[in-house]
Every structure is written in structure tokens, then in C-alpha cells.
Short mmCIF file of C-alpha atoms in Angstrom, two decimals:
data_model
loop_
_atom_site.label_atom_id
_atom_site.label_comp_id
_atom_site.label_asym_id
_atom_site.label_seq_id
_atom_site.Cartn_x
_atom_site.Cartn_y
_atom_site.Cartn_z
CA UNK A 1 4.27 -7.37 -15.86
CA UNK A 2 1.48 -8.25 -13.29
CA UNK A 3 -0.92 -5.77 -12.62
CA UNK A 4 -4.10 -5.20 -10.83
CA UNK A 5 -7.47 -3.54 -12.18
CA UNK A 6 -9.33 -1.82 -9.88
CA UNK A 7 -13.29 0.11 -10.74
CA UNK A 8 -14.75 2.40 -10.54
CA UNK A 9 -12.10 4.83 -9.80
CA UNK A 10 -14.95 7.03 -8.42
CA UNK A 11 -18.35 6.06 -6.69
CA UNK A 12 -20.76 8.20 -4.89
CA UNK A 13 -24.10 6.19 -3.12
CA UNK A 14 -26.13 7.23 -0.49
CA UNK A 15 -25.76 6.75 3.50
CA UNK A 16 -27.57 3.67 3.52
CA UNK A 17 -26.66 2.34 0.20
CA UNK A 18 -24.42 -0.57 -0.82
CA UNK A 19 -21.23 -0.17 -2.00
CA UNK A 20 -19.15 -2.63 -4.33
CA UNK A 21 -15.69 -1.80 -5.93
CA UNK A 22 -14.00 -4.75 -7.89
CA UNK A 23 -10.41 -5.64 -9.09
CA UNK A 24 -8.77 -8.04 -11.31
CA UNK A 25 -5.53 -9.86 -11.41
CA UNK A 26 -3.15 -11.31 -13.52
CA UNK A 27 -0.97 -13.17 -11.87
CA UNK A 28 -2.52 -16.50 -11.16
CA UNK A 29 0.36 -17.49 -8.60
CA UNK A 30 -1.20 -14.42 -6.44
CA UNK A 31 -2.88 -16.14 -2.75
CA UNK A 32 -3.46 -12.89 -0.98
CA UNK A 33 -5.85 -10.32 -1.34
CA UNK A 34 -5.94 -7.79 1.41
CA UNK A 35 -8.13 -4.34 0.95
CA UNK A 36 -6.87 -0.79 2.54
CA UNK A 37 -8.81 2.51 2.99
CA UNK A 38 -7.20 5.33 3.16
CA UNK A 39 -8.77 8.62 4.71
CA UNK A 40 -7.77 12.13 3.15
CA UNK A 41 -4.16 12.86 4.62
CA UNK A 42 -3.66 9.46 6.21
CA UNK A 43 -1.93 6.12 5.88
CA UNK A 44 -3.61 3.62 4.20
CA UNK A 45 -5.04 0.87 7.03
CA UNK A 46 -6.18 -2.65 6.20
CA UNK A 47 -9.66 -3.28 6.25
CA UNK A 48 -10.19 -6.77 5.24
CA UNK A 49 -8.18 -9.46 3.46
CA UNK A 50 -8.77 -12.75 2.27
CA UNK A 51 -6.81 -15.74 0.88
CA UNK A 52 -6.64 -17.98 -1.58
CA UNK A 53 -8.65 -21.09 -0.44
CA UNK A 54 -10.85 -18.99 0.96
CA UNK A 55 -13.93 -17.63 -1.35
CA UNK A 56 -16.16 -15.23 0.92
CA UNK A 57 -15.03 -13.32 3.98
CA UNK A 58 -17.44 -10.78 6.19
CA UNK A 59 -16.59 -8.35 8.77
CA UNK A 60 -19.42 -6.34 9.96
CA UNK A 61 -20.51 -4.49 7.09
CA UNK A 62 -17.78 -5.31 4.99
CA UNK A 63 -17.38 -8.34 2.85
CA UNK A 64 -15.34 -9.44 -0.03
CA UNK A 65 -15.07 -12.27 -2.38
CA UNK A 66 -12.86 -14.03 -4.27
CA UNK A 67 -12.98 -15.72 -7.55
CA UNK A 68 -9.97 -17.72 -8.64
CA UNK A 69 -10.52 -18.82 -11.76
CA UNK A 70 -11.56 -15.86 -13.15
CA UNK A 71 -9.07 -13.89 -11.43
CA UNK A 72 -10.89 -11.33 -9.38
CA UNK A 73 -12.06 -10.13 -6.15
CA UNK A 74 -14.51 -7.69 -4.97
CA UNK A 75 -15.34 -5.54 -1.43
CA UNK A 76 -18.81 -5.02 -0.66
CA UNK A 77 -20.16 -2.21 2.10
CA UNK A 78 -23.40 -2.44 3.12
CA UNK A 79 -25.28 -0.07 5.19
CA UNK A 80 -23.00 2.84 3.54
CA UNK A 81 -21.95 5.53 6.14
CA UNK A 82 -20.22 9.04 6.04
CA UNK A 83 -17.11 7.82 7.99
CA UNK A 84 -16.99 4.72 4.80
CA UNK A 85 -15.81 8.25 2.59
CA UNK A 86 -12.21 7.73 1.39
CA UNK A 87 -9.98 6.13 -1.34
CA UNK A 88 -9.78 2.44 -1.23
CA UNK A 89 -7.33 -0.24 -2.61
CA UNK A 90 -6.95 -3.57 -3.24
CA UNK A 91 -3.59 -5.24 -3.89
CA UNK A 92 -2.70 -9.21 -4.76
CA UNK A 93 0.27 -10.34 -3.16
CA UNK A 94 2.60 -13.63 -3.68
CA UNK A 95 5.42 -14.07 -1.56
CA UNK A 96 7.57 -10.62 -1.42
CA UNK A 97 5.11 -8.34 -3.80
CA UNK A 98 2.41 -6.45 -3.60
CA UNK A 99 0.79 -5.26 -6.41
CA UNK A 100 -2.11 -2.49 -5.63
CA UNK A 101 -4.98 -1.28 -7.84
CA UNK A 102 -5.39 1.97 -8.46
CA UNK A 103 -8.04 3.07 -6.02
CA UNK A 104 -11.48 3.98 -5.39
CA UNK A 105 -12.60 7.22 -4.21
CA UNK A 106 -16.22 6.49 -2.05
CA UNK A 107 -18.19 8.94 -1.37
CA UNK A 108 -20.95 8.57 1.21
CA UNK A 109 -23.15 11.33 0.72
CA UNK A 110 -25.68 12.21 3.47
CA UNK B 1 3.20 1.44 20.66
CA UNK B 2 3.78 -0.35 17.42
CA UNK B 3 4.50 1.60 14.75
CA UNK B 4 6.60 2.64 11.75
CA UNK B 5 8.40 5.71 11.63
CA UNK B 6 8.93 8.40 8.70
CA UNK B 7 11.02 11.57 8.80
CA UNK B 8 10.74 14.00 7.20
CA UNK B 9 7.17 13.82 6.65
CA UNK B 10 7.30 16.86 4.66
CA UNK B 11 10.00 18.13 2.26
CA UNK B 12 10.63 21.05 -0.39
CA UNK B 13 13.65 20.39 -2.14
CA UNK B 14 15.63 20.95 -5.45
CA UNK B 15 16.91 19.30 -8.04
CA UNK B 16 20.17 17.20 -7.76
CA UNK B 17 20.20 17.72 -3.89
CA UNK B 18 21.14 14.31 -2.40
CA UNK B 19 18.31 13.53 0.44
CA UNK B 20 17.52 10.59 2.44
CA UNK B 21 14.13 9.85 3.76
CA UNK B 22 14.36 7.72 7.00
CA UNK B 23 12.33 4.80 8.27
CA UNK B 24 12.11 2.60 11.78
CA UNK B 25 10.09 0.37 12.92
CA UNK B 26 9.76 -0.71 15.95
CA UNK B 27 7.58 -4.28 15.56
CA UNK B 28 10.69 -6.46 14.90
CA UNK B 29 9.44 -7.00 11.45
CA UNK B 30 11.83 -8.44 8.45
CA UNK B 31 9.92 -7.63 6.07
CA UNK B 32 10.50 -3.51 4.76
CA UNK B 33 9.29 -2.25 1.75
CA UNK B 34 8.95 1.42 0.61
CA UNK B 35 6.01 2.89 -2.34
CA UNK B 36 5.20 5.81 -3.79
CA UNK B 37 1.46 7.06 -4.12
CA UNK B 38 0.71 9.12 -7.32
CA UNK B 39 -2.60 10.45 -8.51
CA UNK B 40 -4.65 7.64 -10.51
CA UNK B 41 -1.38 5.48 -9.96
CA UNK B 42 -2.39 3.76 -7.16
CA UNK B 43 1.08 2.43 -4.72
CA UNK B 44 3.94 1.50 -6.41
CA UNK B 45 6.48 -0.26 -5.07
CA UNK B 46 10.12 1.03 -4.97
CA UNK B 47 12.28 -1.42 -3.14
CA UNK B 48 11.71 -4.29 -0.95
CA UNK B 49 13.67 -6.12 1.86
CA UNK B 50 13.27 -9.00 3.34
CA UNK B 51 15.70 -9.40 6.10
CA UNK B 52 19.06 -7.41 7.17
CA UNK B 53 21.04 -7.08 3.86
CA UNK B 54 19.04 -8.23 1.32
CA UNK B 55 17.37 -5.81 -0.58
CA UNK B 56 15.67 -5.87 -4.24
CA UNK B 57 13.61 -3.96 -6.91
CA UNK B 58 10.26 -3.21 -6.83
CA UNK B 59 8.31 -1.75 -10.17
CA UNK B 60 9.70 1.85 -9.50
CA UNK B 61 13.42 1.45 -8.35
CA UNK B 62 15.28 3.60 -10.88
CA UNK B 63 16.29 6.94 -9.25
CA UNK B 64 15.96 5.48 -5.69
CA UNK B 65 18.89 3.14 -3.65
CA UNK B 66 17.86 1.98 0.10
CA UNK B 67 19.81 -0.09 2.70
CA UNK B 68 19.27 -2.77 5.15
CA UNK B 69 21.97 -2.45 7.45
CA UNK B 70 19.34 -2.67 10.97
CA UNK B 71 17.02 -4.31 11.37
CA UNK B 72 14.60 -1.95 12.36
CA UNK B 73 15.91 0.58 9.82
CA UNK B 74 14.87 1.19 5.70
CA UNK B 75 16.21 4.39 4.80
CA UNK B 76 15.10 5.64 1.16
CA UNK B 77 18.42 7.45 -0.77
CA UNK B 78 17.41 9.70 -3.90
CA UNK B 79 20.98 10.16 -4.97
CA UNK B 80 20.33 13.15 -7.67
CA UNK B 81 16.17 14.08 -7.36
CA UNK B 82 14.24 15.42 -10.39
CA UNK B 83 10.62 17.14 -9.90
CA UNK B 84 9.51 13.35 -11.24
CA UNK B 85 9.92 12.43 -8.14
CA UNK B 86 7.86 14.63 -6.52
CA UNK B 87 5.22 12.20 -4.82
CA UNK B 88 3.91 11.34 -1.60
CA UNK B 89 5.90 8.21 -0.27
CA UNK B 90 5.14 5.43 2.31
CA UNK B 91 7.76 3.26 4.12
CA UNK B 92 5.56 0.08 5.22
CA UNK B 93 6.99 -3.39 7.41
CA UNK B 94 5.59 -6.88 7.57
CA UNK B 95 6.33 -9.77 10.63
CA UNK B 96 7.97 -11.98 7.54
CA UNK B 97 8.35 -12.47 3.96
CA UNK B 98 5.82 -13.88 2.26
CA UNK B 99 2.23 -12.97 1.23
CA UNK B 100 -0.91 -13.55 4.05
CA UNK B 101 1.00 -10.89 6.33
CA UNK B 102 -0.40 -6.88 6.60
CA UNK B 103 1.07 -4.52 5.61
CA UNK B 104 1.89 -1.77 8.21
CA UNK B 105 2.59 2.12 6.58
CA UNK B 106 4.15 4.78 7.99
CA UNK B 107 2.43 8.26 7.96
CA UNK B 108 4.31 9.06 4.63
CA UNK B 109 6.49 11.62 3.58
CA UNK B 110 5.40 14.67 0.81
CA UNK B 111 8.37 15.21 -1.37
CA UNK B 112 8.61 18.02 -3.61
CA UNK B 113 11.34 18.27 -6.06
CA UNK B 114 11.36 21.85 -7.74
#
């Protein structure tokens, strides 16, 4: 079935630091690619997402990037700070599904 | 305030006990879906609807029914639980169908099935 790859499963930088977790996908027919962060005991929120005709989206310090034809899609952090600590998914959605990655603990150490 | 609503958000319970995990939302949205969040496993989802009576599988339905009978309503149904279900679970609604639309969670209930 489809799936999603997501690394590292950990990462630790320093406040200040950049910050890049990447996933791949394997279901080609997949045009959305949002990213979530959950904090320790919370919901997971959406962060950033970006679709299919689109290949680079920024937000502040956050940024990710898509690459279609080899099937995956990256977040980037720059500037690193203790409130960026928490787990962090991607997913690729078509239509009705959403398959996520496995997740990405950050941690931002001070 | 716009939000999805889980209850019970926690719950010890044991084995074979029929329970029911609720879930409202209050956005309009037709799109419900309901996961399951498992160490190193990522969210998996369980079932999916995407209007009033029409319901279908995820990648982790077996052990789990739900209904679309409201609208606003998902509940989650674990008919006979085993501890395998223990997990933390997240009812979640969309505006419509269809990818290119967040995702909104619920807090998420913490089952435990001893």
C-alpha cells in the first residue's frame, strides 16, 4: 500500500541552527503535502502545506519543498528556537486519504 | 469557537467491554476521519467519512465500527477491545472531501485496554 518515509526520526541542533526533516512518497497520484507539529501532550496543528504545482513555499522561518518527480518533500527551520521542540509530521494526501510519516522528534537545545 | 470535540479524553478500561469514544464538531465540516497515534507509527487512519452516511476504511479499521448519522457527529465503536488497542486516538474534520483542505484534530483520547 502507499506509504510515507519520514527522517530522521530524531534530530537535536542548536537554538540558532537549521533544521531539515525529509519524507518520501509513493503514491504519485498524491497533490497535497501539508506538515503538523505536535507539542508533548497536544494535538497535532498544521504548520505549513504545499501542493502539487507548487515547488517551494516559505512562512517565516519555515519553508518546504517539493519534488515531484522524485517523489519527496522536505521542511526546513531556520533560525532554530526552543518553542520549534516537538514531534513533527508530514503526510501526502489525494482526495479522501491521508497518509502520515512517522515523525520527527526536534530538539532545540539552548 | 471552532473546534472538534473528544470525550472521554482519558480512559482505563478492560478487555471485551463495549466503549464508544465520541466526537463533534462544530465547523460544519463533511469531511470526519478518526487515527490512532502509536510510538514510531506515526497516525494511522481508522475510518473516514465524507458526508452523512457514508463511511469507509482507513489502514487500521479492523476492531473499530463508526457512524455518520449527524452531521456534526463521528463516534468511534470498539465493539470487544483488546490491550492492542491501547493507543492514543484523534478524531479530526475537514470543510470537504478531497485533498488541499487541513486537517483539524481533536485533543485526543488515551485509551487503555488492560
Amino acid at each position: 500500500g502507499e506509504n510515507v518515509e519520514q527522517h530522521p526520526s530524531t534530530l537535536s541542533v542548536q537554538e540558532g541552527d537549521s533544521a531539515v526533516i525529509k519524507c518520501t512518497y509513493s503514491d504519485s497520484a498524491s497533490n497535497y503535502f501539508p506538515w503538523y507539529k505536535q507539542e508533548l501532550g497536544k494535538r497535532p496543528q498544521l504548520i505549513i502545506d504545499i501542493r502539487s504545482n507548487v515547488g517551494e513555499k516559505k512562512d517565516q522561518r519555515i519553508a518546504v519543498t517539493l519534488n515531484k518527480t522524485a517523489k519527496h518533500f522536505s521542511l526546513h527551520i531556520t533560525e532554530t528556537q526552543p518553542e520549534d521542540s516537538a514531534v513533527y509530521f508530514c503526510a501526502a494526501s489525494r482526495t479522501y486519504k491521508y497518509i502520515f510519516g512517522t515523525g520527527t522528534r526536534l530538539k532545540v537545545l539552548a | 469557537e471552532a473546534q472538534v470535540t473528544q470525550n472521554p479524553r482519558y480512559l482505563i478500561t478492560v478487555t471485551g467491554k463495549k466503549l464508544t469514544v465520541t466526537c463533534s464538531q462544530n465547523m460544519n465540516h463533511e469531511y470526519m476521519s478518526w487515527y490512532r497515534q502509536d510510538p514510531g507509527l506515526g497516525l494511522r487512519q481508522i475510518y473516514y467519512s465524507m458526508n452523512v452516511e457514508v463511511t469507509d476504511k482507513g489502514d487500521v479499521p479492523e476492531g473499530y465500527k463508526v457512524s455518520r448519522k449527524e452531521k456534526r457527529n463521528f463516534p468511534l465503536i470498539l465493539e470487544s477491545p483488546s490491550p492492542n488497542q491501547t493507543s492514543l486516538y484523534f478524531c479530526a474534520s475537514s470543510p470537504q472531501q478531497g485533498s488541499g483542505n487541513t486537517i483539524y484534530f481533536g485533543e485526543g483520547s488515551w485509551l487503555t485496554v488492560v
